[in-house]
mmCIF file of C-alpha atoms and ligand atoms in Angstrom:
data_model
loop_
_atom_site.group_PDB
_atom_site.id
_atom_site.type_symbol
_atom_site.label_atom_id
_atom_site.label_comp_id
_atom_site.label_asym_id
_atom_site.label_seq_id
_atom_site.Cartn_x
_atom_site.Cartn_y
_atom_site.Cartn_z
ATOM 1 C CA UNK A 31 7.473 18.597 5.994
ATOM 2 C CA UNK A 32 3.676 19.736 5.325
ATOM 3 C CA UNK A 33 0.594 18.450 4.462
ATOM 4 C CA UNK A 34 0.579 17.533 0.557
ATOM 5 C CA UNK A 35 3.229 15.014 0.329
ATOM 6 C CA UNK A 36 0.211 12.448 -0.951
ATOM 7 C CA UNK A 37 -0.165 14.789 -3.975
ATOM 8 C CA UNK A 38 3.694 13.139 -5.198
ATOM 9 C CA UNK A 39 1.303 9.854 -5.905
ATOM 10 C CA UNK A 40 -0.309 10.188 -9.521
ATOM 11 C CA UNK A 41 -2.664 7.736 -11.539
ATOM 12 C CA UNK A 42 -0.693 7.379 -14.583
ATOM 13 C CA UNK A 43 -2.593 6.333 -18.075
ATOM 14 C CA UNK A 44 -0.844 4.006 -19.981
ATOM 15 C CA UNK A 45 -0.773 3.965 -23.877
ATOM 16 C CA UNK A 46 -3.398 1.394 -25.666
ATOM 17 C CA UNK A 47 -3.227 -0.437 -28.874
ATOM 18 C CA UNK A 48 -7.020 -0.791 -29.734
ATOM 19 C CA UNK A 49 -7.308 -3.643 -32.114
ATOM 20 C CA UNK A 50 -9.906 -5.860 -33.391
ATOM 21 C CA UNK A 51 -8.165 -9.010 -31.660
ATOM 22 C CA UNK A 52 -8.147 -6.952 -28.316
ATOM 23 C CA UNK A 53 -6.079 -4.259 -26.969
ATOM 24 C CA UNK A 54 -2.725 -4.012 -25.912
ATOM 25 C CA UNK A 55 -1.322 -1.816 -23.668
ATOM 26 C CA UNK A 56 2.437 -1.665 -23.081
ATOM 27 C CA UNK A 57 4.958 -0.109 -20.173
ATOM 28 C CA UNK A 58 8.276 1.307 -20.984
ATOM 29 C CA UNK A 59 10.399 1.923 -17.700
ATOM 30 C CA UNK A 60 11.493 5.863 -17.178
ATOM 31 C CA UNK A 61 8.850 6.602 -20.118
ATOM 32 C CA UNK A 62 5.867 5.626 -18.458
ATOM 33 C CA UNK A 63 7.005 4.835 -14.939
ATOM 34 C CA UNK A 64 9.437 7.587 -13.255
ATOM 35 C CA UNK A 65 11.983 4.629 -12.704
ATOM 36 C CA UNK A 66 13.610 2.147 -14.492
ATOM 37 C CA UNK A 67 11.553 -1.392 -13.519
ATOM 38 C CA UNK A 68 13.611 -3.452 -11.356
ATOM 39 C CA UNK A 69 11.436 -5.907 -10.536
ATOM 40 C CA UNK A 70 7.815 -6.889 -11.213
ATOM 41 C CA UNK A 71 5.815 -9.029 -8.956
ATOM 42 C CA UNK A 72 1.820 -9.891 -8.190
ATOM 43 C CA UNK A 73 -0.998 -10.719 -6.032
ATOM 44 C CA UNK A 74 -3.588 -12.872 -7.087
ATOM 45 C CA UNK A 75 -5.967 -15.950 -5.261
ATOM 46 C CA UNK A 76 -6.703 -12.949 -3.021
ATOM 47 C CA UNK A 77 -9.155 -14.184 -0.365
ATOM 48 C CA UNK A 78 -12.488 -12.078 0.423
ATOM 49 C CA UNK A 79 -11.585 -9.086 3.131
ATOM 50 C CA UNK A 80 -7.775 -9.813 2.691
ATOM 51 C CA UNK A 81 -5.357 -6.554 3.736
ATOM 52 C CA UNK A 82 -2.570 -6.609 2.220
ATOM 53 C CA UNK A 83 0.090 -3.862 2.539
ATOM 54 C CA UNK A 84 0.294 -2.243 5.539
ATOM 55 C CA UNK A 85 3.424 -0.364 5.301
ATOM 56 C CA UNK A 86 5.716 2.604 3.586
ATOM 57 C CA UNK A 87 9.047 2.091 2.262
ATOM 58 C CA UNK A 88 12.090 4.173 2.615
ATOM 59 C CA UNK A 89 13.411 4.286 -1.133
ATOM 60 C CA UNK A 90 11.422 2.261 -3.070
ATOM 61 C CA UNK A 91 9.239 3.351 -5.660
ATOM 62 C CA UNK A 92 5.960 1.221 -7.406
ATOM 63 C CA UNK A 93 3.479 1.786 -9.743
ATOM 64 C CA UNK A 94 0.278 -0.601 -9.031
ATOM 65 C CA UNK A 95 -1.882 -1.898 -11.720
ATOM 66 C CA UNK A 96 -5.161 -3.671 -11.093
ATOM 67 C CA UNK A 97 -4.033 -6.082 -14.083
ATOM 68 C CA UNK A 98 -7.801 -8.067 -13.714
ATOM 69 C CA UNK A 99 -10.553 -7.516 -11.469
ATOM 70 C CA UNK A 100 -10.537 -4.365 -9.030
ATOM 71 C CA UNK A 101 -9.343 -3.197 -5.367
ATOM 72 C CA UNK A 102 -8.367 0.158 -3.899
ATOM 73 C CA UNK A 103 -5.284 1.091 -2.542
ATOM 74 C CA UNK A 104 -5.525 3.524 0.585
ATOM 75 C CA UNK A 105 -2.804 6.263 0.194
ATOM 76 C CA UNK A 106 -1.295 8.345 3.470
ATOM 77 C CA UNK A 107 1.737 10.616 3.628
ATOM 78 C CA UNK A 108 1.526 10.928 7.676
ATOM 79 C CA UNK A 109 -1.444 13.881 7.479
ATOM 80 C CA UNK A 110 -3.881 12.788 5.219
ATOM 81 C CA UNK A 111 -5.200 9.571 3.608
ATOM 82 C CA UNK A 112 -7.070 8.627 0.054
ATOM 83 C CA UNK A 113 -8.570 6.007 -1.495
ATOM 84 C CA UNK A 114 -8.100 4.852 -5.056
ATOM 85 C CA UNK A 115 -9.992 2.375 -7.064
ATOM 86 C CA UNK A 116 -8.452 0.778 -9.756
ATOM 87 C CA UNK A 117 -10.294 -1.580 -11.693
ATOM 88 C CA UNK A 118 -8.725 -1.056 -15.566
ATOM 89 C CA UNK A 119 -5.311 -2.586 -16.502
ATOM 90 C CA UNK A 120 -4.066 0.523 -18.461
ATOM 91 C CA UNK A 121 -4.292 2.464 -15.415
ATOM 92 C CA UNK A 122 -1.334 2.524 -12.817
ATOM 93 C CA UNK A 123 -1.206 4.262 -9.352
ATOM 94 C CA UNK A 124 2.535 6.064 -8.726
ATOM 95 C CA UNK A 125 3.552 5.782 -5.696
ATOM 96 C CA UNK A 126 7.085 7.542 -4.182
ATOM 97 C CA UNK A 127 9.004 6.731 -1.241
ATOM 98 C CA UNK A 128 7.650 7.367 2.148
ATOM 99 C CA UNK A 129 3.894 6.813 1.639
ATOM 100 C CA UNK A 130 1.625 4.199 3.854
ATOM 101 C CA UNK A 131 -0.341 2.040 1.795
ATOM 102 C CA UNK A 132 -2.683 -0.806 2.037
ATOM 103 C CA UNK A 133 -4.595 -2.682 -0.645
ATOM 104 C CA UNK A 134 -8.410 -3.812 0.382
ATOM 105 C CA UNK A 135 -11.629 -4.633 -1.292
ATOM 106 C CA UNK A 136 -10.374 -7.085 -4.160
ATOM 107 C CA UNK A 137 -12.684 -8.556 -6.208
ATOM 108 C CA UNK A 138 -12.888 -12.104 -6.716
ATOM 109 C CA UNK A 139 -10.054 -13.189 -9.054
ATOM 110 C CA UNK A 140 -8.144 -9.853 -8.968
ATOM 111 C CA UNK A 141 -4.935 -9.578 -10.211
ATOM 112 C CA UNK A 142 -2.611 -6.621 -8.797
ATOM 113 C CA UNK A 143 0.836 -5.905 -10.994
ATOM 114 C CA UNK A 144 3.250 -4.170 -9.007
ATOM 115 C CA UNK A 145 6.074 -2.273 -11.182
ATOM 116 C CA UNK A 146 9.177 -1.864 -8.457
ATOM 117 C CA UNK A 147 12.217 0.375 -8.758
ATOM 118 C CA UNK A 148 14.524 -2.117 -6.522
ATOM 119 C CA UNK A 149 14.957 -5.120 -6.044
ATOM 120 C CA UNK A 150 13.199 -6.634 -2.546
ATOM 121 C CA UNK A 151 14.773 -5.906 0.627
ATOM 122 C CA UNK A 152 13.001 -5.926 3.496
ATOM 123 C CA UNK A 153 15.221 -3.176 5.103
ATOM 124 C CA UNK A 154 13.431 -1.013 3.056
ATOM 125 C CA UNK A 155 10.018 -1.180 4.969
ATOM 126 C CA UNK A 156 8.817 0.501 7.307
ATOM 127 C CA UNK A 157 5.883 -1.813 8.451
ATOM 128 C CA UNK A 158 4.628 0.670 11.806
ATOM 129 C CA UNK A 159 2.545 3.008 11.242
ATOM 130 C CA UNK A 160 3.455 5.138 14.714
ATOM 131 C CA UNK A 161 7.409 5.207 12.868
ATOM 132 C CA UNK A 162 6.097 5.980 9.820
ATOM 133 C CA UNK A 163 4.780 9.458 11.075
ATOM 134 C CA UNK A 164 7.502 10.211 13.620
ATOM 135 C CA UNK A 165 9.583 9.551 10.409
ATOM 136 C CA UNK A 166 7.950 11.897 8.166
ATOM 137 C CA UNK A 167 7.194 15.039 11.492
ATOM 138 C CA UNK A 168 11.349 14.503 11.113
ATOM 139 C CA UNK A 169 11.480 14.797 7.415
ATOM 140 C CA UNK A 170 12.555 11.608 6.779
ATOM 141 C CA UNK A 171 11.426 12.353 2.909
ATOM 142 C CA UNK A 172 11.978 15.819 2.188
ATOM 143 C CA UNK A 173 14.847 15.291 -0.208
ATOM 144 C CA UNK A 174 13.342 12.389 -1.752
ATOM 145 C CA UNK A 175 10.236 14.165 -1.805
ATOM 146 C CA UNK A 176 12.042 17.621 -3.912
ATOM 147 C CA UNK A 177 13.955 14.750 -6.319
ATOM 148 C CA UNK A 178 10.075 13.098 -7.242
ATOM 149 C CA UNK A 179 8.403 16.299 -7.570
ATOM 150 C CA UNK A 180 11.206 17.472 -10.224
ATOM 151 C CA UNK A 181 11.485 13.813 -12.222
ATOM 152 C CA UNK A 182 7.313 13.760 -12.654
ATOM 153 C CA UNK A 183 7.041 17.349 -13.289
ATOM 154 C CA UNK A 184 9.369 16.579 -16.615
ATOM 155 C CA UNK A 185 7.752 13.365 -17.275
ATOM 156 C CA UNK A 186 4.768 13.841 -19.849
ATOM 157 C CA UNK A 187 3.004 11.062 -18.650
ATOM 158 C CA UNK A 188 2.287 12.444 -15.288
ATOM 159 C CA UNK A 189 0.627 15.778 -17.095
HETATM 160 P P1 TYD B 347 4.918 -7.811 1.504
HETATM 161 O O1 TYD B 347 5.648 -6.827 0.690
HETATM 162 O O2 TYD B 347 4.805 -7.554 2.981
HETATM 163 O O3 TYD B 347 3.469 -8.059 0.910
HETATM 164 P P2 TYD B 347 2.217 -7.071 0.794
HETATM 165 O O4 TYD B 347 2.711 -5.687 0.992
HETATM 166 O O5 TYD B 347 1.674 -7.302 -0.580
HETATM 167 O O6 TYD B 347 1.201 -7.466 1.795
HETATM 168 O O7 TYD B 347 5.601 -9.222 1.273
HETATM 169 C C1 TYD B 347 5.036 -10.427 1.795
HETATM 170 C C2 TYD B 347 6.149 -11.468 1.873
HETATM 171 O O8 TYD B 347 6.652 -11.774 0.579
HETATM 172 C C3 TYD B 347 7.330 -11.040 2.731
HETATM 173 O O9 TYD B 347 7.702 -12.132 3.550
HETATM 174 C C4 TYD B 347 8.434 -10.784 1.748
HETATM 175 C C5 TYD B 347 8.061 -11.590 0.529
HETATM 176 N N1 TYD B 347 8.418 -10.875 -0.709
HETATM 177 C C6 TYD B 347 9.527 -11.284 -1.421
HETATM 178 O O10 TYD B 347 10.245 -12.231 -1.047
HETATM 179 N N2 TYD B 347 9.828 -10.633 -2.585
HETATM 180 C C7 TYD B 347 9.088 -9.593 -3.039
HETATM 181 O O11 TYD B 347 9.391 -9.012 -4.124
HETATM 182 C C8 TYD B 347 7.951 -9.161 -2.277
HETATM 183 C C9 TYD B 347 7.090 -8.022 -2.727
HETATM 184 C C10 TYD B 347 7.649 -9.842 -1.127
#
């Protein structure tokens, strides 16, 4: 597989209800994620310089949220890395199967919102990074790779 794989992960805008009282902003799973949400976890009483991450995952799929606060989220599919900063709570970073992440720079009482496709299983990870990229020289991802780019290119959220 070439270079470009890190173009599958998208920063998604969720809808908002502006309102007087505050806003609202809502998820609906295969409408505004490209998955149905399995499972829903997050980080907060992050310490200053805490890493977390640090790996890629075979099947799973996540959208991240920087619910409060802000962090970025360093993106790598094996040839070339990004940083994103997210720091609003109707944003959401997409990310597919088979791209290295890790999560640094949180502000002080950051809250991170992970939307999952699967449930947790730690078979799933792939937690070295030297694996990781003899995995995806292989093509570990191709097929998964083809099956996200045709899913997001219907989905209107991701245009
Ligand atoms: P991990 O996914 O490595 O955290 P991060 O990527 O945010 O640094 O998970 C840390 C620990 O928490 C690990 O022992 C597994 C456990 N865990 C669960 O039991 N369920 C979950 O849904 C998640 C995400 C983690």
């Amino acid at each position: 597989m070439s270079a470009g794989r890190i173009d599958l992960c998208r920063i998604i805008e969720f809808p908002i209800v502006a309102d007087y009282r505050g806003n609202l902003t809502f998820i609906e799973g295969s409408k505004h994620v490209p998955f149905e949400i399995r499972r829903v976890y997050y980080l907060y009483d992050v310490p200053t310089g805490a890493t977390r991450g640090g790996h890629a995952h075979i099947s799973l799929e996540q959208v991240i949220i920087a619910l409060s606060g802000s962090f970025e989220v360093i993106i790598d599919d094996g040839y070339t890395r990004k940083n994103v900063f997210l720091n609003r709570p109707h944003y959401g970073l997409y990310i597919p199967p088979g791209i290295w992440r890790e999560l640094i720079n949180f502000s002080s009482n950051s809250v991170t919102l992970v939307l999952a496709s699967t449930l947790y299983d730690e078979k799933d990870y792939v937690r070295d990074y030297k694996t990781f990229k003899k995995m995806v020289r292989k093509g570990f991802w191709d097929e998964s790779d083809k099956k996200v780019t045709e899913k997001i290119s219907k989905m209107r959220a991701f245009k």
